[in-house]
PDB file of C-alpha atoms in Angstrom:
ATOM      1  CA  MET A 156     -93.254  41.833 -48.081  1.00 90.00           C
ATOM      2  CA  LYS A 157     -91.984  44.566 -45.775  1.00 92.00           C
ATOM      3  CA  VAL A 158     -93.836  47.865 -45.763  1.00 94.00           C
ATOM      4  CA  ILE A 159     -92.632  51.403 -45.091  1.00 95.00           C
ATOM      5  CA  VAL A 160     -94.973  54.399 -45.067  1.00 94.00           C
ATOM      6  CA  LEU A 161     -93.025  57.532 -45.890  1.00 92.00           C
ATOM      7  CA  GLY A 162     -94.953  60.408 -44.362  1.00 90.00           C
ATOM      8  CA  GLY A 163     -94.120  64.051 -44.154  1.00 86.00           C
ATOM      9  CA  PHE A 164     -95.320  67.546 -44.638  1.00 81.00           C
ATOM     10  CA  LEU A 165     -95.633  69.413 -47.909  1.00 77.00           C
ATOM     11  CA  GLY A 166     -92.226  70.497 -49.179  1.00 83.00           C
ATOM     12  CA  SER A 167     -90.301  68.385 -46.689  1.00 91.00           C
ATOM     13  CA  GLY A 168     -88.337  66.571 -49.401  1.00 91.00           C
ATOM     14  CA  LYS A 169     -89.991  63.138 -49.243  1.00 89.00           C
ATOM     15  CA  THR A 170     -89.213  62.224 -52.845  1.00 85.00           C
ATOM     16  CA  SER A 171     -85.524  63.105 -52.506  1.00 90.00           C
ATOM     17  CA  VAL A 172     -85.310  60.910 -49.404  1.00 93.00           C
ATOM     18  CA  LEU A 173     -87.305  58.165 -51.120  1.00 90.00           C
ATOM     19  CA  LEU A 174     -84.867  57.971 -54.034  1.00 88.00           C
ATOM     20  CA  GLN A 175     -81.964  57.348 -51.659  1.00 92.00           C
ATOM     21  CA  LEU A 176     -83.937  54.907 -49.514  1.00 93.00           C
ATOM     22  CA  ALA A 177     -85.052  52.925 -52.570  1.00 89.00           C
ATOM     23  CA  GLU A 178     -81.498  52.781 -53.929  1.00 89.00           C
ATOM     24  CA  PHE A 179     -80.304  51.357 -50.619  1.00 92.00           C
ATOM     25  CA  LEU A 180     -83.132  48.803 -50.415  1.00 90.00           C
ATOM     26  CA  VAL A 181     -82.524  47.600 -53.970  1.00 87.00           C
ATOM     27  CA  ALA A 182     -78.828  47.101 -53.211  1.00 86.00           C
ATOM     28  CA  ARG A 183     -79.616  45.150 -50.023  1.00 83.00           C
ATOM     29  CA  SER A 184     -82.505  43.056 -51.345  1.00 80.00           C
ATOM     30  CA  LEU A 185     -82.363  39.328 -51.974  1.00 70.00           C
ATOM     31  CA  ASN A 186     -81.280  38.262 -55.449  1.00 72.00           C
ATOM     32  CA  ASN A 187     -84.461  36.450 -56.483  1.00 71.00           C
ATOM     33  CA  GLU A 188     -85.742  36.583 -60.056  1.00 72.00           C
ATOM     34  CA  ASN A 189     -89.294  35.795 -58.892  1.00 74.00           C
ATOM     35  CA  THR A 190     -89.597  38.927 -56.764  1.00 81.00           C
ATOM     36  CA  THR A 191     -89.211  42.682 -57.263  1.00 87.00           C
ATOM     37  CA  PRO A 192     -86.805  44.365 -54.820  1.00 87.00           C
ATOM     38  CA  VAL A 193     -88.793  47.568 -54.277  1.00 89.00           C
ATOM     39  CA  VAL A 194     -92.238  48.728 -55.393  1.00 90.00           C
ATOM     40  CA  ILE A 195     -93.379  52.285 -54.649  1.00 89.00           C
ATOM     41  CA  VAL A 196     -96.941  53.539 -54.239  1.00 89.00           C
ATOM     42  CA  GLU A 197     -97.245  57.267 -54.913  1.00 82.00           C
ATOM     43  CA  ASN A 198    -100.354  58.862 -53.380  1.00 74.00           C
ATOM     44  CA  GLU A 199    -101.406  61.975 -55.323  1.00 58.00           C
ATOM     45  CA  ILE A 200    -104.386  64.153 -54.354  1.00 48.00           C
ATOM     46  CA  GLY A 201    -104.906  65.331 -57.923  1.00 42.00           C
ATOM     47  CA  GLY A 202    -105.360  63.342 -61.092  1.00 41.00           C
ATOM     48  CA  SER A 203    -101.789  63.349 -62.353  1.00 40.00           C
ATOM     49  CA  GLY A 204     -98.334  62.689 -60.987  1.00 44.00           C
ATOM     50  CA  VAL A 205     -94.895  64.191 -61.466  1.00 41.00           C
ATOM     51  CA  ASP A 206     -92.755  62.436 -58.864  1.00 52.00           C
ATOM     52  CA  ASN A 207     -93.528  59.025 -60.360  1.00 52.00           C
ATOM     53  CA  LEU A 208     -91.748  60.011 -63.590  1.00 49.00           C
ATOM     54  CA  LEU A 209     -88.628  60.894 -61.625  1.00 48.00           C
ATOM     55  CA  LEU A 210     -88.763  57.585 -59.772  1.00 56.00           C
ATOM     56  CA  GLU A 211     -89.433  55.534 -62.901  1.00 54.00           C
ATOM     57  CA  ASN A 212     -86.495  57.206 -64.630  1.00 54.00           C
ATOM     58  CA  GLN A 213     -84.338  55.687 -61.887  1.00 56.00           C
ATOM     59  CA  GLY A 214     -85.565  52.208 -62.836  1.00 58.00           C
ATOM     60  CA  LEU A 215     -88.036  51.843 -59.953  1.00 68.00           C
ATOM     61  CA  THR A 216     -91.451  50.189 -60.147  1.00 73.00           C
ATOM     62  CA  VAL A 217     -94.093  52.796 -59.307  1.00 77.00           C
ATOM     63  CA  LYS A 218     -97.882  52.636 -58.948  1.00 75.00           C
ATOM     64  CA  ASN A 219     -99.886  55.848 -58.600  1.00 65.00           C
ATOM     65  CA  LEU A 220    -102.894  56.250 -56.323  1.00 63.00           C
ATOM     66  CA  PHE A 221    -104.763  59.306 -57.613  1.00 46.00           C
ATOM     67  CA  ALA A 222    -107.680  61.548 -56.634  1.00 46.00           C
ATOM     68  CA  GLY A 223    -107.803  60.985 -52.921  1.00 46.00           C
ATOM     69  CA  CYS A 224    -105.875  60.513 -49.707  1.00 46.00           C
ATOM     70  CA  ALA A 225    -104.762  56.950 -48.932  1.00 49.00           C
ATOM     71  CA  CYS A 226    -105.583  57.380 -45.257  1.00 47.00           C
ATOM     72  CA  CYS A 227    -109.287  58.114 -45.768  1.00 45.00           C
ATOM     73  CA  THR A 228    -111.171  58.550 -49.058  1.00 45.00           C
ATOM     74  CA  SER A 229    -108.934  56.124 -50.970  1.00 57.00           C
ATOM     75  CA  SER A 230    -108.292  53.506 -48.271  1.00 72.00           C
ATOM     76  CA  VAL A 231    -110.213  50.828 -50.189  1.00 81.00           C
ATOM     77  CA  GLN A 232    -108.337  51.727 -53.360  1.00 83.00           C
ATOM     78  CA  LEU A 233    -105.087  51.451 -51.389  1.00 87.00           C
ATOM     79  CA  GLU A 234    -106.004  47.907 -50.317  1.00 89.00           C
ATOM     80  CA  ASP A 235    -106.826  46.967 -53.913  1.00 89.00           C
ATOM     81  CA  THR A 236    -103.598  48.533 -55.188  1.00 89.00           C
ATOM     82  CA  VAL A 237    -101.400  46.748 -52.638  1.00 91.00           C
ATOM     83  CA  SER A 238    -103.184  43.455 -53.278  1.00 92.00           C
ATOM     84  CA  TYR A 239    -102.513  43.803 -57.005  1.00 91.00           C
ATOM     85  CA  LEU A 240     -98.858  44.736 -56.470  1.00 90.00           C
ATOM     86  CA  LYS A 241     -98.331  41.838 -54.082  1.00 92.00           C
ATOM     87  CA  LYS A 242     -99.735  39.387 -56.614  1.00 91.00           C
ATOM     88  CA  GLU A 243     -98.116  40.909 -59.703  1.00 90.00           C
ATOM     89  CA  PHE A 244     -94.642  41.826 -58.397  1.00 90.00           C
ATOM     90  CA  ASP A 245     -94.229  40.014 -55.052  1.00 91.00           C
ATOM     91  CA  PRO A 246     -92.115  42.921 -53.735  1.00 90.00           C
ATOM     92  CA  GLN A 247     -89.566  42.413 -51.006  1.00 91.00           C
ATOM     93  CA  TRP A 248     -90.172  46.021 -49.953  1.00 92.00           C
ATOM     94  CA  LEU A 249     -93.272  48.142 -50.502  1.00 93.00           C
ATOM     95  CA  VAL A 250     -92.764  51.874 -49.881  1.00 93.00           C
ATOM     96  CA  ILE A 251     -95.872  54.071 -49.741  1.00 92.00           C
ATOM     97  CA  GLU A 252     -95.119  57.761 -50.209  1.00 89.00           C
ATOM     98  CA  ALA A 253     -98.124  59.448 -48.628  1.00 85.00           C
ATOM     99  CA  THR A 254     -99.485  62.796 -49.697  1.00 76.00           C
ATOM    100  CA  GLY A 255     -98.445  65.659 -47.447  1.00 71.00           C
ATOM    101  CA  LEU A 256    -102.059  65.857 -46.263  1.00 72.00           C
ATOM    102  CA  ALA A 257    -102.231  62.259 -45.036  1.00 75.00           C
ATOM    103  CA  TYR A 258    -102.216  60.733 -41.557  1.00 83.00           C
ATOM    104  CA  PRO A 259     -99.628  57.929 -41.916  1.00 88.00           C
ATOM    105  CA  ASP A 260    -100.936  55.988 -38.905  1.00 88.00           C
ATOM    106  CA  LYS A 261    -104.253  55.447 -40.715  1.00 89.00           C
ATOM    107  CA  ILE A 262    -102.399  54.096 -43.753  1.00 90.00           C
ATOM    108  CA  LYS A 263    -100.430  51.817 -41.424  1.00 91.00           C
ATOM    109  CA  GLN A 264    -103.647  50.513 -39.868  1.00 91.00           C
ATOM    110  CA  THR A 265    -105.230  49.874 -43.286  1.00 91.00           C
ATOM    111  CA  ILE A 266    -102.207  47.880 -44.485  1.00 93.00           C
ATOM    112  CA  GLU A 267    -101.733  45.898 -41.282  1.00 93.00           C
ATOM    113  CA  ASP A 268    -105.430  44.994 -41.006  1.00 93.00           C
ATOM    114  CA  ALA A 269    -105.661  43.919 -44.653  1.00 93.00           C
ATOM    115  CA  PHE A 270    -102.347  42.092 -45.099  1.00 92.00           C
ATOM    116  CA  LEU A 271    -101.181  41.202 -41.585  1.00 90.00           C
ATOM    117  CA  VAL A 272     -97.745  42.699 -42.192  1.00 90.00           C
ATOM    118  CA  GLU A 273     -95.804  44.942 -39.845  1.00 85.00           C
ATOM    119  CA  THR A 274     -95.621  48.471 -41.196  1.00 91.00           C
ATOM    120  CA  GLU A 275     -93.079  51.131 -40.278  1.00 92.00           C
ATOM    121  CA  ILE A 276     -93.707  54.882 -40.500  1.00 94.00           C
ATOM    122  CA  ILE A 277     -90.819  57.207 -41.325  1.00 95.00           C
ATOM    123  CA  THR A 278     -91.819  60.866 -41.157  1.00 94.00           C
ATOM    124  CA  ILE A 279     -89.846  63.582 -42.967  1.00 95.00           C
ATOM    125  CA  ILE A 280     -89.840  67.183 -41.779  1.00 94.00           C
ATOM    126  CA  ASP A 281     -88.225  70.384 -43.040  1.00 95.00           C
ATOM    127  CA  ALA A 282     -85.922  71.790 -40.354  1.00 96.00           C
ATOM    128  CA  LYS A 283     -86.258  75.352 -41.622  1.00 95.00           C
ATOM    129  CA  ARG A 284     -90.080  75.415 -41.758  1.00 94.00           C
ATOM    130  CA  TRP A 285     -90.890  73.303 -38.701  1.00 95.00           C
ATOM    131  CA  PHE A 286     -91.945  76.049 -36.285  1.00 95.00           C
ATOM    132  CA  ARG A 287     -93.999  77.860 -38.926  1.00 93.00           C
ATOM    133  CA  LEU A 288     -95.783  74.608 -39.626  1.00 90.00           C
ATOM    134  CA  ILE A 289     -96.628  74.105 -35.952  1.00 90.00           C
ATOM    135  CA  ALA A 290     -97.990  77.629 -35.689  1.00 91.00           C
ATOM    136  CA  ALA A 291    -100.235  77.123 -38.713  1.00 90.00           C
ATOM    137  CA  MET A 292    -101.549  73.588 -38.180  1.00 87.00           C
ATOM    138  CA  GLU A 293    -100.513  71.997 -34.908  1.00 87.00           C
ATOM    139  CA  PRO A 294    -103.287  69.327 -34.719  1.00 84.00           C
ATOM    140  CA  PHE A 295    -102.280  68.068 -38.158  1.00 81.00           C
ATOM    141  CA  VAL A 296     -98.597  68.045 -37.170  1.00 84.00           C
ATOM    142  CA  SER A 297     -99.417  65.994 -34.088  1.00 84.00           C
ATOM    143  CA  GLY A 298    -101.380  63.525 -36.213  1.00 81.00           C
ATOM    144  CA  GLN A 299     -98.481  63.077 -38.642  1.00 81.00           C
ATOM    145  CA  LEU A 300     -96.144  62.194 -35.775  1.00 86.00           C
ATOM    146  CA  GLU A 301     -98.526  59.786 -34.069  1.00 79.00           C
ATOM    147  CA  ASN A 302     -97.236  56.193 -34.242  1.00 85.00           C
ATOM    148  CA  ALA A 303     -94.182  57.220 -36.292  1.00 91.00           C
ATOM    149  CA  SER A 304     -91.230  54.848 -35.953  1.00 92.00           C
ATOM    150  CA  SER A 305     -88.694  57.598 -36.594  1.00 94.00           C
ATOM    151  CA  VAL A 306     -88.393  61.170 -37.862  1.00 95.00           C
ATOM    152  CA  LEU A 307     -85.876  62.391 -40.419  1.00 97.00           C
ATOM    153  CA  ILE A 308     -85.179  66.097 -39.986  1.00 97.00           C
ATOM    154  CA  ASN A 309     -84.334  67.092 -43.538  1.00 97.00           C
ATOM    155  CA  LYS A 310     -82.593  70.186 -44.948  1.00 96.00           C
ATOM    156  CA  VAL A 311     -80.313  70.664 -41.950  1.00 97.00           C
ATOM    157  CA  ASP A 312     -77.882  72.320 -44.362  1.00 96.00           C
ATOM    158  CA  THR A 313     -80.205  75.361 -44.291  1.00 96.00           C
ATOM    159  CA  VAL A 314     -80.094  75.944 -40.494  1.00 97.00           C
ATOM    160  CA  ASP A 315     -77.545  75.973 -37.691  1.00 97.00           C
ATOM    161  CA  GLU A 316     -77.011  73.233 -35.086  1.00 96.00           C
ATOM    162  CA  GLN A 317     -78.910  75.163 -32.401  1.00 97.00           C
ATOM    163  CA  LYS A 318     -81.985  75.285 -34.639  1.00 97.00           C
ATOM    164  CA  VAL A 319     -81.748  71.546 -35.294  1.00 97.00           C
ATOM    165  CA  GLN A 320     -81.614  70.852 -31.562  1.00 97.00           C
ATOM    166  CA  SER A 321     -84.619  73.107 -30.985  1.00 97.00           C
ATOM    167  CA  VAL A 322     -86.560  71.191 -33.658  1.00 97.00           C
ATOM    168  CA  ILE A 323     -85.678  67.847 -32.044  1.00 97.00           C
ATOM    169  CA  GLU A 324     -86.804  69.081 -28.634  1.00 96.00           C
ATOM    170  CA  SER A 325     -90.048  70.375 -30.142  1.00 95.00           C
ATOM    171  CA  ILE A 326     -90.788  67.076 -31.921  1.00 95.00           C
ATOM    172  CA  GLN A 327     -90.171  65.121 -28.754  1.00 92.00           C
ATOM    173  CA  THR A 328     -92.789  67.126 -26.867  1.00 92.00           C
ATOM    174  CA  TYR A 329     -95.254  65.103 -28.956  1.00 89.00           C
ATOM    175  CA  ASN A 330     -93.470  61.794 -28.382  1.00 86.00           C
ATOM    176  CA  LYS A 331     -90.549  61.656 -25.948  1.00 88.00           C
ATOM    177  CA  LYS A 332     -89.257  58.331 -27.274  1.00 88.00           C
ATOM    178  CA  LEU A 333     -89.446  59.212 -30.969  1.00 91.00           C
ATOM    179  CA  PRO A 334     -85.972  58.888 -32.573  1.00 94.00           C
ATOM    180  CA  CYS A 335     -84.983  61.967 -34.601  1.00 96.00           C
ATOM    181  CA  TYR A 336     -82.222  61.955 -37.203  1.00 96.00           C
ATOM    182  CA  PRO A 337     -80.838  65.123 -38.861  1.00 97.00           C
ATOM    183  CA  ILE A 338     -80.164  64.621 -42.583  1.00 97.00           C
ATOM    184  CA  SER A 339     -79.724  66.542 -45.808  1.00 96.00           C
ATOM    185  CA  ALA A 340     -81.171  64.696 -48.799  1.00 94.00           C
ATOM    186  CA  ILE A 341     -79.266  66.850 -51.290  1.00 93.00           C
ATOM    187  CA  ILE A 342     -76.137  64.869 -50.428  1.00 94.00           C
ATOM    188  CA  LYS A 343     -75.559  61.125 -50.304  1.00 94.00           C
ATOM    189  CA  ILE A 344     -77.013  59.544 -47.161  1.00 95.00           C
ATOM    190  CA  PRO A 345     -74.523  56.830 -46.082  1.00 95.00           C
ATOM    191  CA  ASP A 346     -75.540  53.176 -46.188  1.00 93.00           C
ATOM    192  CA  ASP A 347     -74.690  52.738 -42.520  1.00 93.00           C
ATOM    193  CA  PHE A 348     -77.347  55.337 -41.672  1.00 95.00           C
ATOM    194  CA  TRP A 349     -80.058  53.278 -43.415  1.00 94.00           C
ATOM    195  CA  GLU A 350     -78.670  50.137 -41.777  1.00 91.00           C
ATOM    196  CA  ARG A 351     -79.105  51.671 -38.333  1.00 90.00           C
ATOM    197  CA  LEU A 352     -82.532  53.081 -39.156  1.00 91.00           C
ATOM    198  CA  LEU A 353     -83.850  49.788 -40.519  1.00 88.00           C
ATOM    199  CA  ASP A 354     -81.779  47.478 -38.349  1.00 77.00           C
ATOM    200  CA  GLN A 355     -84.503  45.023 -37.289  1.00 55.00           C
ATOM    201  CA  ARG A 356     -86.092  44.838 -40.740  1.00 57.00           C
ATOM    202  CA  LEU A 357     -82.754  44.104 -42.413  1.00 49.00           C
ATOM    203  CA  ILE A 358     -82.036  41.359 -39.876  1.00 44.00           C
ATOM    204  CA  ALA A 359     -85.432  39.855 -40.708  1.00 46.00           C
ATOM    205  CA  LEU A 360     -84.354  39.416 -44.334  1.00 43.00           C
TER     206      LEU A 360
END
């Protein structure tokens, strides 16, 4: 089982990115009738979900984690959920879409400690709202970027190239070595992009 935590701020477009990522992973997964290519854990703060219906309508296996944040109040529930999914579906890929209020590095630590599997964090940000977000909640922004493997700068279709470059430079003040990739999830993200992003994990298959 390979694990990806999809972090990101509220309104950054995580679910749109997730749909494309999941489609790519399903296409590249091993053809094994005893395993499920991709299983998705949706973390919802409230008691009901909407995104899971969209994902399920695309034929994906989805498990909701309600009424708490997977990085803190629901960390035990997260362990139980992943344990169940591992036993029931034996997924090749487990993708955890964290609530926009989560600290992905804490989810990563919970999963790695409990299951001894390497976990990658991909953080999604909204290019247009990035600087407003920093101004409003910089400590939280810093926490979301901590231990990220890569950052996808989404919605670049809404800003110019100079703004995108400014966002990249701003992100890298928190982590100089953090790879940043401009994307727009409203259009098809090419397979070769996902191949580059997940290069080592795909080789491990």
